[in-house]
Structure formats: C-alpha cells, structure tokens
C-alpha atoms as a PDB file:
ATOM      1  CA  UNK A   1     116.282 101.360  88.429  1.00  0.00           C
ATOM      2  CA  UNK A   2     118.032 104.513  88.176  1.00  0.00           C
ATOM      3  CA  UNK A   3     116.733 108.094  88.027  1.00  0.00           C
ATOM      4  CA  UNK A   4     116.393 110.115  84.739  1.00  0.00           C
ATOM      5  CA  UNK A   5     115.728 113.496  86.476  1.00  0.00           C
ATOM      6  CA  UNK A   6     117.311 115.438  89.389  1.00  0.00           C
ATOM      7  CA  UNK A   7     115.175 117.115  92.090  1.00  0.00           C
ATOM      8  CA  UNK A   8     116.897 120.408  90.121  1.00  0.00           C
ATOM      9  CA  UNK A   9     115.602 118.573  86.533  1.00  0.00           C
ATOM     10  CA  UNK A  10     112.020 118.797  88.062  1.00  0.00           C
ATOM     11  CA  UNK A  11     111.891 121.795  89.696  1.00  0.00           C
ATOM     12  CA  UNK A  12     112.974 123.984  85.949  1.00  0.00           C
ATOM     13  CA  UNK A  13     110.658 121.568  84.363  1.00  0.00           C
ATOM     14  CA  UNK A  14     107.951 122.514  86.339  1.00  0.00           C
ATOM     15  CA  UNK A  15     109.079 126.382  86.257  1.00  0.00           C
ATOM     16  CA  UNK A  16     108.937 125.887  81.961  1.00  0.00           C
ATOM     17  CA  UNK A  17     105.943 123.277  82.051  1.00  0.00           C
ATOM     18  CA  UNK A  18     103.707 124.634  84.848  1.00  0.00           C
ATOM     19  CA  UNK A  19     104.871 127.980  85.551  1.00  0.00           C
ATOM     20  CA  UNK A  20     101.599 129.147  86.809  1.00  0.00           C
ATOM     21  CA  UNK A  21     102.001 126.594  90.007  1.00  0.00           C
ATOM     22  CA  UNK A  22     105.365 125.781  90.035  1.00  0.00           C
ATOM     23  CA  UNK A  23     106.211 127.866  93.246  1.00  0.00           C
ATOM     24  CA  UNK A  24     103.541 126.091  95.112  1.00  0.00           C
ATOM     25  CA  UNK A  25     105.537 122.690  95.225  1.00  0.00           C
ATOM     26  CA  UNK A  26     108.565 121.590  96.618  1.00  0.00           C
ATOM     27  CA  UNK A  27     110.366 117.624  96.265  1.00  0.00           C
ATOM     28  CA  UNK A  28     112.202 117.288  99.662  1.00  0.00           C
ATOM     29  CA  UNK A  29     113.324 113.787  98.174  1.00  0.00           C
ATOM     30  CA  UNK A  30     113.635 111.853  95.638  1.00  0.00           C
ATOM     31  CA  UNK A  31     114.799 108.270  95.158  1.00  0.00           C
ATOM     32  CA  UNK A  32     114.527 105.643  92.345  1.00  0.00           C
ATOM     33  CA  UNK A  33     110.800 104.333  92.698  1.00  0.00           C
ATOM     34  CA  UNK A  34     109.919 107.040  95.748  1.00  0.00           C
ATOM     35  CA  UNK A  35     109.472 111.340  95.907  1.00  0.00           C
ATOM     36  CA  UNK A  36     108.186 113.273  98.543  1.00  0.00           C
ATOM     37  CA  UNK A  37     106.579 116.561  97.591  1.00  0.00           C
ATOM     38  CA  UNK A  38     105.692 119.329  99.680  1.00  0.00           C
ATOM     39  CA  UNK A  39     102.538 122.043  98.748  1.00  0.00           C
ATOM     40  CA  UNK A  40     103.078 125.103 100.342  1.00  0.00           C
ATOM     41  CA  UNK A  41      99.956 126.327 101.651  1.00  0.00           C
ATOM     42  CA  UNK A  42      98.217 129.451 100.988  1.00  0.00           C
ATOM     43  CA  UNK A  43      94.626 131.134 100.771  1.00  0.00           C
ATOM     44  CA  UNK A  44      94.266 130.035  97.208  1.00  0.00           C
ATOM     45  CA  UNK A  45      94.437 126.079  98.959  1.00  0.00           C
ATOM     46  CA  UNK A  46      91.652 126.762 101.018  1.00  0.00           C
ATOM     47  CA  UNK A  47      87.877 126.220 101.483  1.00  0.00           C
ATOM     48  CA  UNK A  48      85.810 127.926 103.820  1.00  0.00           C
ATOM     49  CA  UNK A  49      86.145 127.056 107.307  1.00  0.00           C
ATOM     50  CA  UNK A  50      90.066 127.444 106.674  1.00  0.00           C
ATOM     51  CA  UNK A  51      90.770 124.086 106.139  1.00  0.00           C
ATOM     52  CA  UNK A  52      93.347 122.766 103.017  1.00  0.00           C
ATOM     53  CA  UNK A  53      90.616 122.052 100.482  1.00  0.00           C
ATOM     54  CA  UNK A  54      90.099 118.585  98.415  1.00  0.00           C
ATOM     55  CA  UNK A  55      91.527 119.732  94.977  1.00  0.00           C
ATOM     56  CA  UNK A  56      94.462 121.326  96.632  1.00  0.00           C
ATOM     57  CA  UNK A  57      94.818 117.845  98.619  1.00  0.00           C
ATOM     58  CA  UNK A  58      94.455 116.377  94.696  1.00  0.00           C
ATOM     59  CA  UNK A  59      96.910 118.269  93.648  1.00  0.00           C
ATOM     60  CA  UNK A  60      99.369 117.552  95.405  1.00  0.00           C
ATOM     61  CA  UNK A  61      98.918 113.603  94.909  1.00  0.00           C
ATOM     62  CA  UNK A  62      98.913 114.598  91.490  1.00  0.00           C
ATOM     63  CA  UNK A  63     101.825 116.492  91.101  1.00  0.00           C
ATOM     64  CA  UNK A  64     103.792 114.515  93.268  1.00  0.00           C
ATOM     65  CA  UNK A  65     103.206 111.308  91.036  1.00  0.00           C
ATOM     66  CA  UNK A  66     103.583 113.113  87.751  1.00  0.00           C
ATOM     67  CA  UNK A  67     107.262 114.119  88.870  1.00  0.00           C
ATOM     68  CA  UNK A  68     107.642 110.795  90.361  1.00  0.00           C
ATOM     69  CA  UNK A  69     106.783 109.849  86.824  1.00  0.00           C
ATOM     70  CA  UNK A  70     109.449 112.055  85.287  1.00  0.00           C
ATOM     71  CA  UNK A  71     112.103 111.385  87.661  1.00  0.00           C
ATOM     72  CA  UNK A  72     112.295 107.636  86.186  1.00  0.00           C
ATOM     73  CA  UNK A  73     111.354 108.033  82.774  1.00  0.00           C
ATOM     74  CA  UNK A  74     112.323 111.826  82.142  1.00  0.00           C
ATOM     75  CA  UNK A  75     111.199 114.988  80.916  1.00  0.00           C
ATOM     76  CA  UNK A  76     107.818 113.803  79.213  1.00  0.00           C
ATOM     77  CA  UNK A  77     105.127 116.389  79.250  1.00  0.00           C
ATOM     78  CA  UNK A  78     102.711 113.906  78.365  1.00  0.00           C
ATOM     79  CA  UNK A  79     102.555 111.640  80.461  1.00  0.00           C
ATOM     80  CA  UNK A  80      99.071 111.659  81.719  1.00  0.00           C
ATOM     81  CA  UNK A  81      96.752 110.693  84.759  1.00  0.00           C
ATOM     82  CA  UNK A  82      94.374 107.895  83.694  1.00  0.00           C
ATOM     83  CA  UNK A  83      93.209 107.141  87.345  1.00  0.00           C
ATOM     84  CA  UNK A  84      93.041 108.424  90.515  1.00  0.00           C
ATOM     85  CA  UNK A  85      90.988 107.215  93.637  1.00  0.00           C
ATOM     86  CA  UNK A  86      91.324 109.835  97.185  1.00  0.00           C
ATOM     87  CA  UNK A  87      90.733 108.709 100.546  1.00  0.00           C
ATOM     88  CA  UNK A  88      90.094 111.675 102.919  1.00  0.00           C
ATOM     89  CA  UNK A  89      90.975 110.648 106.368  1.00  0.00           C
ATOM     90  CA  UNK A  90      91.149 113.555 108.558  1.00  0.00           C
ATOM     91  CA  UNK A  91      90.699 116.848 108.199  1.00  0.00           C
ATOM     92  CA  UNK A  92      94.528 117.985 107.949  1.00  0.00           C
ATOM     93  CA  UNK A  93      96.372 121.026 110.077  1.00  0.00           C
ATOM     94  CA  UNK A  94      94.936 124.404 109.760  1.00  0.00           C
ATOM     95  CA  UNK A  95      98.034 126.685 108.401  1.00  0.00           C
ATOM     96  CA  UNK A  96     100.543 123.607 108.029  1.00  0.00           C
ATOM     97  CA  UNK A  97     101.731 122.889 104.842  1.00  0.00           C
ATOM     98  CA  UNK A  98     101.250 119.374 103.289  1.00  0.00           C
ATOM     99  CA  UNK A  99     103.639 117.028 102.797  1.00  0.00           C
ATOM    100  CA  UNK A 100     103.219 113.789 100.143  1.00  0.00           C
ATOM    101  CA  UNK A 101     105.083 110.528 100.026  1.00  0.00           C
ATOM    102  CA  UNK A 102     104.689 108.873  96.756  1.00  0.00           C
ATOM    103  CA  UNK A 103     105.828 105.406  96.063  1.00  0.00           C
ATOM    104  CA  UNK A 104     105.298 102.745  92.823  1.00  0.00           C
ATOM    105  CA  UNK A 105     103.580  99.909  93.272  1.00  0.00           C
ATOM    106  CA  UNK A 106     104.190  99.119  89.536  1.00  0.00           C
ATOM    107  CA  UNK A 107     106.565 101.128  86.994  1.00  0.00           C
ATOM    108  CA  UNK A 108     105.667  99.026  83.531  1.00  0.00           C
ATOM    109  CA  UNK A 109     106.014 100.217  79.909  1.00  0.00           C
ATOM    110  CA  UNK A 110     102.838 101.543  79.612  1.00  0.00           C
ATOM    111  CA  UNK A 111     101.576 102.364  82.678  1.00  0.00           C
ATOM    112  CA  UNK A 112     102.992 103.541  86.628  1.00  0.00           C
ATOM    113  CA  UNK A 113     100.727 102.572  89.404  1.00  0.00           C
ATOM    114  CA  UNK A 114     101.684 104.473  92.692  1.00  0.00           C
ATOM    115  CA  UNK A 115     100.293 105.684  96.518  1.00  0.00           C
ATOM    116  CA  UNK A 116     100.444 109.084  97.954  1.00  0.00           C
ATOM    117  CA  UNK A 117      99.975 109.261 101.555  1.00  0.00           C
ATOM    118  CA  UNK A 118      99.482 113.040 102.808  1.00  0.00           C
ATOM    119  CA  UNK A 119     100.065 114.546 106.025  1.00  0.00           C
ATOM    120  CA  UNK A 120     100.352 117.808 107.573  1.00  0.00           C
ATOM    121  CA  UNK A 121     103.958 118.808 108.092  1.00  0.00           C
ATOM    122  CA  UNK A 122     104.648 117.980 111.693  1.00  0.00           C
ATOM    123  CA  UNK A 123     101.884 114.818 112.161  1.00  0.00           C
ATOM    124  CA  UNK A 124     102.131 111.616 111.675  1.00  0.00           C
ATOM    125  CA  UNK A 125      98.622 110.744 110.617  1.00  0.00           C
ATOM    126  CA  UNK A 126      97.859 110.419 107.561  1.00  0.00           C
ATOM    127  CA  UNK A 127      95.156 113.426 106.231  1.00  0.00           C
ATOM    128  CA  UNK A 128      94.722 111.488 102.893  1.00  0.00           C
ATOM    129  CA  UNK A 129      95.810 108.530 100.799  1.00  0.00           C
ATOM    130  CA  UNK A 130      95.472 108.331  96.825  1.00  0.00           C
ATOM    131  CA  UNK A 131      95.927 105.624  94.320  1.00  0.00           C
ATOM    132  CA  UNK A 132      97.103 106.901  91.036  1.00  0.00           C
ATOM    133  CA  UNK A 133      97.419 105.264  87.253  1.00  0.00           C
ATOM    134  CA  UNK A 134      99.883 107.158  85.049  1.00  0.00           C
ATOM    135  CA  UNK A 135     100.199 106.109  81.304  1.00  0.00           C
ATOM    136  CA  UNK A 136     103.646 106.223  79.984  1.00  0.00           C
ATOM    137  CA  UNK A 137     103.485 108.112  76.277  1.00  0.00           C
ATOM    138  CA  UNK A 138     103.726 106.069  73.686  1.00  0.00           C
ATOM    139  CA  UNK A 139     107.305 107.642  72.199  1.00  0.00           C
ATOM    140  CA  UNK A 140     108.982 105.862  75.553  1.00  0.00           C
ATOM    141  CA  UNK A 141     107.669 102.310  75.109  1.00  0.00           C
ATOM    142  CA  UNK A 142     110.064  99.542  74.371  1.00  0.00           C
ATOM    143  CA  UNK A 143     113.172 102.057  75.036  1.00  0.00           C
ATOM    144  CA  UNK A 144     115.553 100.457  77.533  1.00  0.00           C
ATOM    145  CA  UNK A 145     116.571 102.358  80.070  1.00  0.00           C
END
C-alpha cells in the first residue's frame, strides 16, 4: 500500500480543515499503514490537578487515526469516527507532551480499524491505548488505488 498524503499534505489540510486545533498536533512519522502524532501540551489540555485530561488524551487518538486515515486514502473530510474504545493506564507526565503511535489492524473499503498507544514523550509506558473504527465515505469505495 502506498501513501496518498505527505506529512506536509496533512499538516495544510489540517491548517484549512481544522484550523482552530491544527497547531496543537504534530505527525513525527508517517508510513503506509502507521503515523505517529504528537499533541503539544498546554493549559487548555488540562484538568485540575495538572494532569493531561481524558478528551485531550481522545483527541489525540482521534486525530492521529483520522490523518492516518487520510494519509492512505487522501484528503477526505468525511471520513468519520464510528467507534472508539480508551483504555487509561496511567496517569501520563505532568508538563510532557504526548506522543501517539497509530497502526491498522484492518484498512478495508468501507471501514479502517486501528490502535493508538499513548505515552508521554520521554517514557516508555504506555499512558493510554484506544481502539478506533473509521468509515471510509462512500465517494472512495470500489476506487483502486
């Protein structure tokens, strides 16, 4: 499988798309099938007791998979979350930004199944782990790529 998008491609898409959060997000890598995405923390990320809150840590599994998404199939704004299950593991690095690793398990014509395993930048344990179900918009089924 070959990529349709550049980590450039995603970054103006999300500057056009998402401007409102774009800056927040950063692919260190991308590879057919695989992305890792970093969410640069801030205040806005956290809860009280300074730690990264959940729907920042939901975020970023979300974001992450939706470029992951793009990146194979390319620039399709509606491709959509249809499932998402979050595993909260340990409570991740006060002040460190989060990094997420995104693989497929599945990248079918209709849907893209995929993990996100999130750490702090620096650890090695994961923080959190989410299973995500994309559906693939209907224009893009049955085109070869």
């Amino acid at each position: 499988m070959t990529l349709k998008m550049s980590v450039d491609d995603l970054a103006r898409f999300m500057s056009a798309e998402f401007p409102q959060v774009a800056d927040d997000f950063v692919v260190e890598d991308l590879r057919p099938m695989h992305l890792t995405i970093r969410l640069k923390i801030g205040a806005q990320h956290l809860r009280p007791g300074g730690t990264v809150s959940g729907p920042a840590i939901f975020a970023l599994a979300d974001v992450g998979m939706y470029l992951a998404v793009l990146a194979m199939i390319g620039p399709q704004a509606l491709a959509v979350t249809t499932n998402c299950s979050l595993d909260f593991m340990r409570k991740p690095a006060a002040g460190a930004d989060l990094i997420a690793d995104i693989r497929f398990l599945k990248l079918g014509r209709v849907l893209a199944v995929g993990d996100a395993m999130i750490r702090s930048d620096g650890a090695d344990e994961v923080a959190a782990r989410a299973s995500l179900t994309y559906a693939i918009p209907p224009a893009l089924r049955g085109r070869k790529g």
